Amino acid sequence: MAEKQYINGRWVDSHAHETYKHRNPARLGEVTGVWPQGDGDDATKAIDAAAAAFPGWRALPAIRRADLMKQVLRLIDERREELARVITLENGKTLADSRAEVQSTYREMEFQIAEGLRVGGETKPTAQPGVFAYETREPLGVVSVVAPWNFPLNVPGRKSTPALMAGNTLVFKPASLTPGVGKAFVDLFHEAGFPPGVINMVVGPGSTVGAAFTGSPRIRAISFTGSTEVGRRIHRVASEAMIRTQLEMGGKNAIVVLADADLDAAAASAARAAYACTGQWCTCTSRAVVEKPVLDEFTERLRHYVEQMKTGDGADESTDMGPLCGTEQLETVGDYLRVGTREGARLLTGGERLTGDRYDDGCFIPPTIFADVKPEMRIAQEEIFGPVLSVMEASGFDEAVRIANGVPFGLSSSVYTNDLNRAMSFIEQIEAGLVHVNMLTAYKEPGFAFGGVKDSGFGTPEAGSSGIEFFTEHKVAYIKYR
Ligand code: NAP
Ligand code: MG
């Protein structure tokens, strides 16, 4: 029996008869669930339910919506370990990273609930005596959330909370690689007692369910996280129908290490942010651009950290890095390893699929470092989305910034230096939505916006105060009272 879809407050069978098996990426022989290949009819039913639920949900005072959302938070708190284990089972990341994801989901939702209570407007003196005017925010209607597999709990939580707090109802499609996390997420709302239709989930392929959730004129806004290629396609279709989009897409994030930097801190930071979630965070470090005088020493320290890392099943507490999320990822990353060698980069460590007892049945590639990488190489330009770090030499600050900016992406970045002038110049010049000084490229906080520039992001960013901004529209009222 296949798992079900969540439509109008109930778990129901998919309209589609086709199913697929999800497999644990650490042990492909282990089937973790059988899921429906949902179709356009499932999607239509979900949109119908969300549309029918909208008038009631928008009429509910925000404080009452917050009461329900706080029940969701309570359930997350009670189920931390259970949620972390589903994330590891489907995504492969280490339990430590899954637990951190549960915690960041909790914090981001908590912040967005509070923001949802502050949605208001403003008033200004008018040009007419006896006329009062104010500007307020209203919900849009039915919105859709299309999520990736790399943060299967955090991304739905971060997107859905502001959408719902603002009074919208929603349809949600989890990634096909993490349907069980999607189910666990929606269960929280079900058990919290959300009215039927306020949140609906359909599992199924991007090409059918995803397309229906992003192409229907009944959808008012789409919040998508995934690849730049799919984001671009969604935006093309959505713009025809005047549907607003919030697109969080790929990255090719650089850490720039200047000659005066604390090299050990820089190496530890690169080692952590390059291989967390097996290089499958959108904010992972994938390039280290290093000033020439410290290149060798930085590289040695980096190698030292990386060679200590233990690759294995994420569910084993002693594992530092888990498998890639599925066989498609394994193939893509494997291809890039060959591309890097062919392009003439020097392999320092890793570089080949792991084999042997513990590894044969899983999607394991070890943490890999390429040195002598040139800015024009494909491994320096394209998002690999795997545990591969490219180390590149820069002759000085200006060249380092040029290299860092010389890619189509612009999500995150970091500079390691103790020189205030160079740190501030880096912040001014870097083309990225997030910039750090002496910190991980992956660091973020719920109170601040999260989003990229160039091919990494489009539309009002998530999180912070802009999270809710995206899901509302303005209305201005003019009132003549005298
Ligand atoms: P993807 O193929 O773009 O998929 C993302 C989501 O879109 C999935 O739910 C997918 O469904 C769905 N989808 C696929 N084709 C679609 C279509 N034609 N119409 C509507 N929806 C469609 O991305 P991915 O390979 O799963 O995820 C990795 C990418 O996400 C990386 O590029 C990474 O950088 C990016 N990412 C970015 C951020 C950020 O915040 N900037 C965060 C995390 C990940 P299926 O699963 O059914 O294919
Ligand atoms: Mg894909």
PDB file of C-alpha atoms in Angstrom, residues 226-372:
ATOM      1  CA  GLY A 226      15.773  24.205  -5.740  1.00  0.00           C
ATOM      2  CA  SER A 227      17.938  24.393  -8.810  1.00  0.00           C
ATOM      3  CA  THR A 228      18.383  27.501 -10.926  1.00  0.00           C
ATOM      4  CA  GLU A 229      17.194  25.587 -13.979  1.00  0.00           C
ATOM      5  CA  VAL A 230      13.820  24.692 -12.452  1.00  0.00           C
ATOM      6  CA  GLY A 231      13.495  28.113 -10.797  1.00  0.00           C
ATOM      7  CA  ARG A 232      13.911  29.799 -14.152  1.00  0.00           C
ATOM      8  CA  ARG A 233      11.256  27.590 -15.731  1.00  0.00           C
ATOM      9  CA  ILE A 234       8.810  28.270 -12.894  1.00  0.00           C
ATOM     10  CA  HIS A 235       9.355  31.996 -13.214  1.00  0.00           C
ATOM     11  CA  ARG A 236       8.740  31.948 -16.974  1.00  0.00           C
ATOM     12  CA  VAL A 237       5.384  30.258 -16.547  1.00  0.00           C
ATOM     13  CA  ALA A 238       4.424  32.254 -13.465  1.00  0.00           C
ATOM     14  CA  SER A 239       5.186  35.604 -15.052  1.00  0.00           C
ATOM     15  CA  GLU A 240       2.685  34.901 -17.863  1.00  0.00           C
ATOM     16  CA  ALA A 241      -0.032  34.400 -15.245  1.00  0.00           C
ATOM     17  CA  MET A 242       1.196  37.305 -13.051  1.00  0.00           C
ATOM     18  CA  ILE A 243       1.986  34.963 -10.174  1.00  0.00           C
ATOM     19  CA  ARG A 244       4.636  36.320  -7.853  1.00  0.00           C
ATOM     20  CA  THR A 245       7.691  34.147  -7.222  1.00  0.00           C
ATOM     21  CA  GLN A 246      10.264  33.804  -4.483  1.00  0.00           C
ATOM     22  CA  LEU A 247      13.082  31.669  -5.836  1.00  0.00           C
ATOM     23  CA  GLU A 248      15.966  30.375  -3.738  1.00  0.00           C
ATOM     24  CA  MET A 249      18.360  28.569  -6.035  1.00  0.00           C
ATOM     25  CA  GLY A 250      21.907  27.327  -6.464  1.00  0.00           C
ATOM     26  CA  GLY A 251      25.197  28.604  -5.116  1.00  0.00           C
ATOM     27  CA  LYS A 252      28.951  28.444  -5.688  1.00  0.00           C
ATOM     28  CA  ASN A 253      30.002  30.036  -2.436  1.00  0.00           C
ATOM     29  CA  ALA A 254      33.566  31.198  -1.889  1.00  0.00           C
ATOM     30  CA  ILE A 255      35.597  31.642   1.242  1.00  0.00           C
ATOM     31  CA  VAL A 256      38.367  34.177   0.621  1.00  0.00           C
ATOM     32  CA  VAL A 257      41.430  33.691   2.816  1.00  0.00           C
ATOM     33  CA  LEU A 258      43.706  36.722   2.982  1.00  0.00           C
ATOM     34  CA  ALA A 259      47.357  36.598   3.985  1.00  0.00           C
ATOM     35  CA  ASP A 260      46.800  38.031   7.472  1.00  0.00           C
ATOM     36  CA  ALA A 261      43.988  35.583   8.347  1.00  0.00           C
ATOM     37  CA  ASP A 262      43.859  33.150  11.229  1.00  0.00           C
ATOM     38  CA  LEU A 263      44.646  30.232   8.926  1.00  0.00           C
ATOM     39  CA  ASP A 264      43.556  27.540  11.307  1.00  0.00           C
ATOM     40  CA  ALA A 265      40.145  29.137  11.800  1.00  0.00           C
ATOM     41  CA  ALA A 266      39.815  29.563   8.025  1.00  0.00           C
ATOM     42  CA  ALA A 267      40.754  25.937   7.326  1.00  0.00           C
ATOM     43  CA  ALA A 268      38.370  24.618   9.988  1.00  0.00           C
ATOM     44  CA  SER A 269      35.582  26.794   8.598  1.00  0.00           C
ATOM     45  CA  ALA A 270      36.142  25.603   5.021  1.00  0.00           C
ATOM     46  CA  ALA A 271      36.298  21.970   6.172  1.00  0.00           C
ATOM     47  CA  ARG A 272      33.025  22.324   8.046  1.00  0.00           C
ATOM     48  CA  ALA A 273      31.049  24.295   5.479  1.00  0.00           C
ATOM     49  CA  ALA A 274      32.291  22.363   2.442  1.00  0.00           C
ATOM     50  CA  TYR A 275      31.215  18.945   3.692  1.00  0.00           C
ATOM     51  CA  ALA A 276      28.202  19.586   5.912  1.00  0.00           C
ATOM     52  CA  CYS A 277      25.275  17.590   4.572  1.00  0.00           C
ATOM     53  CA  THR A 278      27.824  16.069   2.180  1.00  0.00           C
ATOM     54  CA  GLY A 279      28.225  19.380   0.377  1.00  0.00           C
ATOM     55  CA  GLN A 280      24.491  19.627  -0.250  1.00  0.00           C
ATOM     56  CA  TRP A 281      23.633  22.798   1.614  1.00  0.00           C
ATOM     57  CA  CYS A 282      22.981  25.667  -0.761  1.00  0.00           C
ATOM     58  CA  THR A 283      25.272  27.750   1.490  1.00  0.00           C
ATOM     59  CA  CYS A 284      28.139  25.210   1.496  1.00  0.00           C
ATOM     60  CA  THR A 285      31.629  26.489   0.767  1.00  0.00           C
ATOM     61  CA  SER A 286      32.622  25.157  -2.636  1.00  0.00           C
ATOM     62  CA  ARG A 287      35.599  27.403  -3.445  1.00  0.00           C
ATOM     63  CA  ALA A 288      38.499  28.536  -1.257  1.00  0.00           C
ATOM     64  CA  VAL A 289      40.242  31.535  -2.821  1.00  0.00           C
ATOM     65  CA  VAL A 290      43.544  32.006  -1.022  1.00  0.00           C
ATOM     66  CA  GLU A 291      46.176  34.765  -1.165  1.00  0.00           C
ATOM     67  CA  LYS A 292      49.408  33.364  -2.540  1.00  0.00           C
ATOM     68  CA  PRO A 293      51.701  33.786   0.510  1.00  0.00           C
ATOM     69  CA  VAL A 294      49.473  31.569   2.670  1.00  0.00           C
ATOM     70  CA  LEU A 295      48.206  29.165   0.023  1.00  0.00           C
ATOM     71  CA  ASP A 296      50.402  26.190   0.969  1.00  0.00           C
ATOM     72  CA  GLU A 297      49.935  26.523   4.679  1.00  0.00           C
ATOM     73  CA  PHE A 298      46.158  26.957   4.397  1.00  0.00           C
ATOM     74  CA  THR A 299      45.910  23.959   2.082  1.00  0.00           C
ATOM     75  CA  GLU A 300      47.899  21.744   4.434  1.00  0.00           C
ATOM     76  CA  ARG A 301      45.751  22.689   7.407  1.00  0.00           C
ATOM     77  CA  LEU A 302      42.622  22.115   5.380  1.00  0.00           C
ATOM     78  CA  ARG A 303      43.816  18.700   4.287  1.00  0.00           C
ATOM     79  CA  HIS A 304      44.615  17.883   7.908  1.00  0.00           C
ATOM     80  CA  TYR A 305      41.012  18.558   8.963  1.00  0.00           C
ATOM     81  CA  VAL A 306      39.455  16.811   6.015  1.00  0.00           C
ATOM     82  CA  GLU A 307      41.503  13.633   6.280  1.00  0.00           C
ATOM     83  CA  GLN A 308      40.237  13.110   9.815  1.00  0.00           C
ATOM     84  CA  MET A 309      36.614  13.021   8.722  1.00  0.00           C
ATOM     85  CA  LYS A 310      34.781   9.729   8.857  1.00  0.00           C
ATOM     86  CA  THR A 311      32.316   9.016   6.058  1.00  0.00           C
ATOM     87  CA  GLY A 312      29.471   6.586   6.724  1.00  0.00           C
ATOM     88  CA  ASP A 313      25.817   6.063   7.532  1.00  0.00           C
ATOM     89  CA  GLY A 314      24.473   9.305   8.948  1.00  0.00           C
ATOM     90  CA  ALA A 315      22.528   7.325  11.550  1.00  0.00           C
ATOM     91  CA  ASP A 316      25.807   6.139  13.109  1.00  0.00           C
ATOM     92  CA  GLU A 317      26.684   8.729  15.786  1.00  0.00           C
ATOM     93  CA  SER A 318      30.403   8.557  14.983  1.00  0.00           C
ATOM     94  CA  THR A 319      29.931   9.587  11.338  1.00  0.00           C
ATOM     95  CA  ASP A 320      31.176  13.035  10.278  1.00  0.00           C
ATOM     96  CA  MET A 321      29.776  12.934   6.756  1.00  0.00           C
ATOM     97  CA  GLY A 322      26.908  10.843   5.371  1.00  0.00           C
ATOM     98  CA  PRO A 323      26.100   9.616   1.856  1.00  0.00           C
ATOM     99  CA  LEU A 324      24.894  11.752  -1.014  1.00  0.00           C
ATOM    100  CA  CYS A 325      21.123  11.980  -1.284  1.00  0.00           C
ATOM    101  CA  GLY A 326      20.445   9.276  -3.871  1.00  0.00           C
ATOM    102  CA  THR A 327      21.911   7.682  -6.964  1.00  0.00           C
ATOM    103  CA  GLU A 328      21.319  10.664  -9.232  1.00  0.00           C
ATOM    104  CA  GLN A 329      23.464  12.819  -6.943  1.00  0.00           C
ATOM    105  CA  LEU A 330      26.079  10.048  -6.841  1.00  0.00           C
ATOM    106  CA  GLU A 331      26.285  10.064 -10.628  1.00  0.00           C
ATOM    107  CA  THR A 332      26.413  13.850 -10.984  1.00  0.00           C
ATOM    108  CA  VAL A 333      29.105  14.287  -8.357  1.00  0.00           C
ATOM    109  CA  GLY A 334      31.069  11.326  -9.765  1.00  0.00           C
ATOM    110  CA  ASP A 335      31.015  13.049 -13.162  1.00  0.00           C
ATOM    111  CA  TYR A 336      32.406  16.254 -11.659  1.00  0.00           C
ATOM    112  CA  LEU A 337      35.268  14.341 -10.033  1.00  0.00           C
ATOM    113  CA  ARG A 338      36.281  13.089 -13.474  1.00  0.00           C
ATOM    114  CA  VAL A 339      35.803  16.544 -14.984  1.00  0.00           C
ATOM    115  CA  GLY A 340      38.101  18.071 -12.347  1.00  0.00           C
ATOM    116  CA  THR A 341      40.895  15.589 -13.018  1.00  0.00           C
ATOM    117  CA  ARG A 342      40.496  15.968 -16.781  1.00  0.00           C
ATOM    118  CA  GLU A 343      40.663  19.747 -16.509  1.00  0.00           C
ATOM    119  CA  GLY A 344      44.035  19.441 -14.788  1.00  0.00           C
ATOM    120  CA  ALA A 345      43.125  20.186 -11.174  1.00  0.00           C
ATOM    121  CA  ARG A 346      45.295  18.411  -8.604  1.00  0.00           C
ATOM    122  CA  LEU A 347      43.460  15.941  -6.392  1.00  0.00           C
ATOM    123  CA  LEU A 348      44.608  16.331  -2.783  1.00  0.00           C
ATOM    124  CA  THR A 349      42.286  13.908  -1.061  1.00  0.00           C
ATOM    125  CA  GLY A 350      39.145  11.905  -1.837  1.00  0.00           C
ATOM    126  CA  GLY A 351      38.110  11.822  -5.457  1.00  0.00           C
ATOM    127  CA  GLU A 352      36.612   8.380  -5.893  1.00  0.00           C
ATOM    128  CA  ARG A 353      33.465   6.615  -4.859  1.00  0.00           C
ATOM    129  CA  LEU A 354      34.005   4.640  -1.645  1.00  0.00           C
ATOM    130  CA  THR A 355      33.775   0.882  -1.955  1.00  0.00           C
ATOM    131  CA  GLY A 356      33.968  -2.034   0.427  1.00  0.00           C
ATOM    132  CA  ASP A 357      31.582  -3.569   2.913  1.00  0.00           C
ATOM    133  CA  ARG A 358      30.206  -0.469   4.559  1.00  0.00           C
ATOM    134  CA  TYR A 359      29.964   1.505   1.353  1.00  0.00           C
ATOM    135  CA  ASP A 360      29.056  -0.711  -1.592  1.00  0.00           C
ATOM    136  CA  ASP A 361      25.324  -0.397  -1.144  1.00  0.00           C
ATOM    137  CA  GLY A 362      25.254   3.355  -0.456  1.00  0.00           C
ATOM    138  CA  CYS A 363      25.869   6.678  -2.194  1.00  0.00           C
ATOM    139  CA  PHE A 364      29.271   7.396  -0.672  1.00  0.00           C
ATOM    140  CA  ILE A 365      31.859   9.803  -1.999  1.00  0.00           C
ATOM    141  CA  PRO A 366      34.522  10.951   0.484  1.00  0.00           C
ATOM    142  CA  PRO A 367      35.331  14.597   1.231  1.00  0.00           C
ATOM    143  CA  THR A 368      37.341  15.747  -1.752  1.00  0.00           C
ATOM    144  CA  ILE A 369      39.769  18.646  -2.260  1.00  0.00           C
ATOM    145  CA  PHE A 370      41.019  19.830  -5.626  1.00  0.00           C
ATOM    146  CA  ALA A 371      44.018  22.197  -5.628  1.00  0.00           C
ATOM    147  CA  ASP A 372      45.466  24.289  -8.473  1.00  0.00           C
TER     148      ASP A 372
END
